[in-house]
Coordinates of C-alpha atoms in Angstrom, one line a residue:
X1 CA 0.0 0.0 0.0
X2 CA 0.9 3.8 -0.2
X3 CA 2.5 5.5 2.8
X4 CA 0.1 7.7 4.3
X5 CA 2.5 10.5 4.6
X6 CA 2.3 10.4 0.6
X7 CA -1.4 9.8 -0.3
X8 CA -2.5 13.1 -1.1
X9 CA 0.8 13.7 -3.4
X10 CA 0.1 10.0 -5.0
X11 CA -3.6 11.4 -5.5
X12 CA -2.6 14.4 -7.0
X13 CA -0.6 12.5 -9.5
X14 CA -3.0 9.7 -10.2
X15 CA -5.9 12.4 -10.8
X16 CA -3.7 14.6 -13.2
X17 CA -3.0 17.4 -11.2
X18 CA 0.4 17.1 -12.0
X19 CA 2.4 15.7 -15.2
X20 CA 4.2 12.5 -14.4
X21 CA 7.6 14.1 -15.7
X22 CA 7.2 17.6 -14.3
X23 CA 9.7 18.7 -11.8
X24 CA 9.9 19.5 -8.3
X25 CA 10.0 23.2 -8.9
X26 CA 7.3 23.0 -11.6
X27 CA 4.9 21.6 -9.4
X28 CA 5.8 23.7 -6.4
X29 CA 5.4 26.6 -8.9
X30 CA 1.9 25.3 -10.0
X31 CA 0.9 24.8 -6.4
X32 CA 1.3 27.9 -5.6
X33 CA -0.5 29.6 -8.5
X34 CA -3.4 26.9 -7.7
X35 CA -3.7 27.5 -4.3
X36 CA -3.6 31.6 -5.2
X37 CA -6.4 31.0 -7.6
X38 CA -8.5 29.1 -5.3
X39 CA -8.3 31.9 -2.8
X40 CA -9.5 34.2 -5.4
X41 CA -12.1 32.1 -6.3
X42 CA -13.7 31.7 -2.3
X43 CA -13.2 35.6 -2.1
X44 CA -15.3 35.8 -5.2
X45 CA -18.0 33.4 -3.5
X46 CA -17.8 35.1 0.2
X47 CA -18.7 38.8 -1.4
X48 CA -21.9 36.7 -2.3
X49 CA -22.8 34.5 0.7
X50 CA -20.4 35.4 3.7
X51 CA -20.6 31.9 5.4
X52 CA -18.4 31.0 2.6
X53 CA -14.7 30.3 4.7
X54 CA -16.8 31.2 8.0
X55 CA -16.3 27.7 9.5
X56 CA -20.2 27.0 8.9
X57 CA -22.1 26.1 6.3
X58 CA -26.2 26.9 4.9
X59 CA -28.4 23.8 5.5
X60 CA -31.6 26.1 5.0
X61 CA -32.4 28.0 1.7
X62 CA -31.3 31.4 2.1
X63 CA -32.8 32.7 -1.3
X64 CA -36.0 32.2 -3.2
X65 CA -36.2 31.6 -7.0
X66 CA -37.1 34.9 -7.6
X67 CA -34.3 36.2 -5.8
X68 CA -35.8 37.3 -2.6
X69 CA -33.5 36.4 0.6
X70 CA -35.1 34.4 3.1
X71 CA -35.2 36.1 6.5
X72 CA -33.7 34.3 10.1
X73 CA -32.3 30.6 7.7
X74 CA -30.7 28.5 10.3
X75 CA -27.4 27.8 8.9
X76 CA -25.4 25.9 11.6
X77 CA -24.6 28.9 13.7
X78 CA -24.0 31.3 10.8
X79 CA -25.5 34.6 11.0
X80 CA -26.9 35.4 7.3
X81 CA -27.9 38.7 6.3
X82 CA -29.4 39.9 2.7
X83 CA -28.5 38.6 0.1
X84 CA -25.4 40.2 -1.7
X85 CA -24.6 40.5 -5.4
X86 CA -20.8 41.0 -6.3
X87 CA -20.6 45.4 -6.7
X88 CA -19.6 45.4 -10.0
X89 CA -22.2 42.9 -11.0
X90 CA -25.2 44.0 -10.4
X91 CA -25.9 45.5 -13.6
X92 CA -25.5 42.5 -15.4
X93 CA -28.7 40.3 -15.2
X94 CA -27.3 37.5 -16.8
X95 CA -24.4 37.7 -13.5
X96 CA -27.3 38.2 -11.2
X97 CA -29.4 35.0 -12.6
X98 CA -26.6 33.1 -11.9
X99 CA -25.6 34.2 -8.4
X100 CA -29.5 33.4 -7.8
X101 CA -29.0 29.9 -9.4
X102 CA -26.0 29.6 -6.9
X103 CA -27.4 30.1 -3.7
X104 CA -30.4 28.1 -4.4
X105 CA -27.8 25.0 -4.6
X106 CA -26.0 26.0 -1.0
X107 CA -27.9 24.4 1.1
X108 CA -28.5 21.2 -0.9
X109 CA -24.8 20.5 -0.1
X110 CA -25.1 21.3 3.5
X111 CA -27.8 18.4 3.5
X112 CA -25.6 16.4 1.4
X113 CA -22.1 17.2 3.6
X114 CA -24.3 16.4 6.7
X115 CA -25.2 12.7 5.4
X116 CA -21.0 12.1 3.9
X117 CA -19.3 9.4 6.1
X118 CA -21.6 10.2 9.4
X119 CA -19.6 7.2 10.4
X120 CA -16.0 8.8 10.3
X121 CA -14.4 10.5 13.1
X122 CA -13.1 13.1 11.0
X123 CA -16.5 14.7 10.6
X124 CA -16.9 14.5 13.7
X125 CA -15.2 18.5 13.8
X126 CA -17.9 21.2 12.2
X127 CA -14.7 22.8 10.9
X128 CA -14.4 19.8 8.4
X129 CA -17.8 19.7 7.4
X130 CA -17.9 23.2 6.6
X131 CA -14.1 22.8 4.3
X132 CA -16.1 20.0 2.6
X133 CA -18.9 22.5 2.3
X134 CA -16.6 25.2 1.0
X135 CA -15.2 23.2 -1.7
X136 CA -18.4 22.1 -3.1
X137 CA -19.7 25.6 -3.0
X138 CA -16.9 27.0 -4.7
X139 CA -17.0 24.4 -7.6
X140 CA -20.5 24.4 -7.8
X141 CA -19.9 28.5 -8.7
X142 CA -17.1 28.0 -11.4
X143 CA -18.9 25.2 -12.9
X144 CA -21.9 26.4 -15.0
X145 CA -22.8 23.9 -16.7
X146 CA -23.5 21.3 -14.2
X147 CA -23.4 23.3 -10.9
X148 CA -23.8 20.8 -8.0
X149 CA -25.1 17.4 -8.1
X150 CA -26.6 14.7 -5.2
X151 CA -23.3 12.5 -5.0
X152 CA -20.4 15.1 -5.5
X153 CA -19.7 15.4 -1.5
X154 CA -19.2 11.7 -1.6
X155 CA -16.3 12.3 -4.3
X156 CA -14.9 15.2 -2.7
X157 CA -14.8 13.7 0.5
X158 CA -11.8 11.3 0.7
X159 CA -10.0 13.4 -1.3
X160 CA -10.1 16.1 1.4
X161 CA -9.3 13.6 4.4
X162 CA -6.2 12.7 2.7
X163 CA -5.0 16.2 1.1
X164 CA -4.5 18.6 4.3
X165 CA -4.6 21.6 2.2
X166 CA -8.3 23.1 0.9
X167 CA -7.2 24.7 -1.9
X168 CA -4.8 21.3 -3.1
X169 CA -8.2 19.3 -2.3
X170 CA -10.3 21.2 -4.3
X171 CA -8.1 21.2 -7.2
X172 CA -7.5 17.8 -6.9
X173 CA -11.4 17.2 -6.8
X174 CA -11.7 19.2 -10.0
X175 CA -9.4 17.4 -12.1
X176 CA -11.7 14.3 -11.0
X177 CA -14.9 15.7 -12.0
X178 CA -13.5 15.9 -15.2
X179 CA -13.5 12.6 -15.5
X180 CA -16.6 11.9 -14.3
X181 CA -18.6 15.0 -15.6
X182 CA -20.3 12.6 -18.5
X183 CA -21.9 10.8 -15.9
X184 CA -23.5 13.7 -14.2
X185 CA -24.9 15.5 -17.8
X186 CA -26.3 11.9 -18.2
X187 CA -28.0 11.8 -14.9
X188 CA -29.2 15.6 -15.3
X189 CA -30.4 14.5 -19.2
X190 CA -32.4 11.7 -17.6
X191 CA -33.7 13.8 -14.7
X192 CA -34.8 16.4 -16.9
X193 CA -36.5 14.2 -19.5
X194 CA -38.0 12.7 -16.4
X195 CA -39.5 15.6 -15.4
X196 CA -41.4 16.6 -18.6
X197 CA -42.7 13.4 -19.4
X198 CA -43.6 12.2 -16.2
X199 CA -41.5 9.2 -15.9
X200 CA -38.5 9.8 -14.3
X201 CA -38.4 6.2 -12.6
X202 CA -38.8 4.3 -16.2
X203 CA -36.2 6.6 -17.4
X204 CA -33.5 4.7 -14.8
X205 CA -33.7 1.9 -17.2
X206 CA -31.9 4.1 -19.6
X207 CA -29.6 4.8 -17.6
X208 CA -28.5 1.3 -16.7
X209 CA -28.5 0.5 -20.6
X210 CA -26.0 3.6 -21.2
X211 CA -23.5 1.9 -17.9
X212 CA -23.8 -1.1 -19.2
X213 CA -22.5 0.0 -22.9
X214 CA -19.8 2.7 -21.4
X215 CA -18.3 0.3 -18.6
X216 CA -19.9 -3.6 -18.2
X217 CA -17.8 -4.1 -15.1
X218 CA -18.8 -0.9 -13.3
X219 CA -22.5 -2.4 -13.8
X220 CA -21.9 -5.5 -12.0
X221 CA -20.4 -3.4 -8.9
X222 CA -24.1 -1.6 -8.6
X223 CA -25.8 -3.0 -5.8
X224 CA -29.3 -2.7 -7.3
X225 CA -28.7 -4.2 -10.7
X226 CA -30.2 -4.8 -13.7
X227 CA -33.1 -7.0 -13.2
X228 CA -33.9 -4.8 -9.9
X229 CA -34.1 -1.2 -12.3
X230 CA -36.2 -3.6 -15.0
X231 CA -38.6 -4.0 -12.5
X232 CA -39.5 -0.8 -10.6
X233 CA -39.3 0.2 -14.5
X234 CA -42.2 -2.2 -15.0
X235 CA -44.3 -1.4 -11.8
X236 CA -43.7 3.0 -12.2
X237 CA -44.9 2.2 -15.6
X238 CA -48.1 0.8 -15.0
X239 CA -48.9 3.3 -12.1
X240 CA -48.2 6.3 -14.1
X241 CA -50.2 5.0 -16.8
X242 CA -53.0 4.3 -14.5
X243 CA -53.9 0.8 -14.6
X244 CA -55.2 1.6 -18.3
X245 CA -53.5 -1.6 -19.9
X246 CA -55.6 -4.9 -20.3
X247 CA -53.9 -7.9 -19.4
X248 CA -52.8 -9.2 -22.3
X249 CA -50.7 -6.1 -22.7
X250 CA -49.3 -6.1 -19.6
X251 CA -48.2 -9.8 -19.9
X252 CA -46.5 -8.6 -23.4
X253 CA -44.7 -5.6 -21.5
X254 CA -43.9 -8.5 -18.8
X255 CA -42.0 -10.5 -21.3
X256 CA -40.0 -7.8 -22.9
X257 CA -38.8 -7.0 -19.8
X258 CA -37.6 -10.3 -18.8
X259 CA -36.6 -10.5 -22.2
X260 CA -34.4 -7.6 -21.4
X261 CA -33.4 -8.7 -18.4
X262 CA -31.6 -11.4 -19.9
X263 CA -30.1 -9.5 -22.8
X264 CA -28.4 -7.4 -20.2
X265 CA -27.8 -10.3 -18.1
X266 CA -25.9 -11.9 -20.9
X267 CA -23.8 -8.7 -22.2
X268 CA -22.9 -8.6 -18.7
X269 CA -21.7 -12.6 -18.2
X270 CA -19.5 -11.3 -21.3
X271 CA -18.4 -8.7 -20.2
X272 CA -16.7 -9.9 -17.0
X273 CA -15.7 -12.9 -18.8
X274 CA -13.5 -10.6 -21.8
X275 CA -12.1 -8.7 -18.3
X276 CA -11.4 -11.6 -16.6
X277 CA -9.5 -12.9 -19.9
X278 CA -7.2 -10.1 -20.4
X279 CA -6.6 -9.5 -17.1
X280 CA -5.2 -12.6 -17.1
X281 CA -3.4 -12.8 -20.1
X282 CA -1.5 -10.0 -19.2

């Protein structure tokens, strides 16, 4: 295993913070300007919400959609006025929309950071619950297109147990959304589909068809698998359509899905069996 004086470095490196054949003084040199940046970045954020690098965080929506702040939000201690734009941005209404769609998302991750690794002692200290909080607030400002998404704190989180410095940590948690970004458009492509056409459940079927073409053996790690997504397809199908289908029809819709089932069933045997192969072959 790796020393745990060198985890966060071996991270780094593993992530692509760094390139392999860089030197020491590059990297010390990129560091620096990182952690500068970074600093710049949670200034930016705390001229808009001042619990930003407080040592708190928002679990309580401190703004309405239409802008409004919400009076008295309880906010783990922190004392929230109005809500600020940036000065030299309040002419700009495409700045203020999304400084509006930013706070919205704030105290989603507190309710997210609160539920990350209850179990570990490390959260234990507000302090680091509020850095993990920090982070995700800052990314979910630089990163417009996606913003923040349910499942981010449970990415950022090891990577700030094991990398002491915030601003390394959230630099090493951006080069790792980049490699996982895809997945989140694909949830928020589902979700939103979902939500016009009423079928945001069925639409998880997708989903699992998409993992199983992208990455078999990352399908036959998810605990609810396949045949589990097939059927709470089938049964959210037939509520939201209201009972309207006769029998036979629903004994047709029965076998296609078992008929899927095993298609995806199959594809995944060979899957596993084509990893298992090379793996040992090399």
């Amino acid at each position: 295993g790796v020393h745990p004086t060198i985890k966060g470095v071996v991270w780094e490196f593993l992530l692509g913070c760094y390139d392999p054949k860089s030197t020491f003084d590059e990297r010390t040199q990129l560091r620096q300007n990182r952690r500068s940046e970074y600093e710049r970045l949670k200034s930016q954020c705390k001229e808009m919400e001042n619990t930003v690098g407080s040592g708190k965080m928002i679990t309580t929506p401190v703004i309405s959609e239409d802008g409004q702040p919400i009076e008295n939000p309880s906010s783990n201690g922190a004392n929230l006025g109005e809500v600020q734009l940036p000065d030299n941005k309040t002419d700009n209404v495409t700045q203020d929309k999304e400084v509006i769609q930013w706070k919205l998302t704030l105290h989603q991750i507190g309710l997210d950071v609160v539920r990350t690794d209850r179990a570990l002692q490390y959260y234990e200290t507000p302090e680091n619950q509020a850095r993990l909080w920090d982070i995700l607030a800052v990314y979910s400002w630089i990163d417009k297109e996606i913003g923040y998404c349910q499942g981010m704190s449970d990415l950022c989180s090891p990577i700030i147990i094991v990398i002491e410095n915030e601003a390394d940590a959230f630099w090493c948690f951006e080069h790792l959304m980049r490699r996982v970004v895809c997945i989140f458009l694909i949830y928020l492509a589902i979700w939103e589909k979902g939500l016009d056409d009423g079928g945001t459940t069925s639409n998880l079927g997708l989903m699992m068809r998409v993992i199983l073409e992208v990455d078999g053996i990352l399908m036959s790690h998810i605990p609810y698998g396949w045949k589990g997504i097939a059927n709470e397809t089938l049964k959210r199908r037939r509520e939201w359509e209201g009972g309207k289908k006769t029998k036979e029809a629903l004994r047709r819709e029965e076998g296609e899905t078992e008929k899927e089932e095993e298609q995806g069933e199959s594809k995944l045997k060979e899957e596993k069996y084509r990893h298992n192969r090379e793996f040992r072959m090399s």
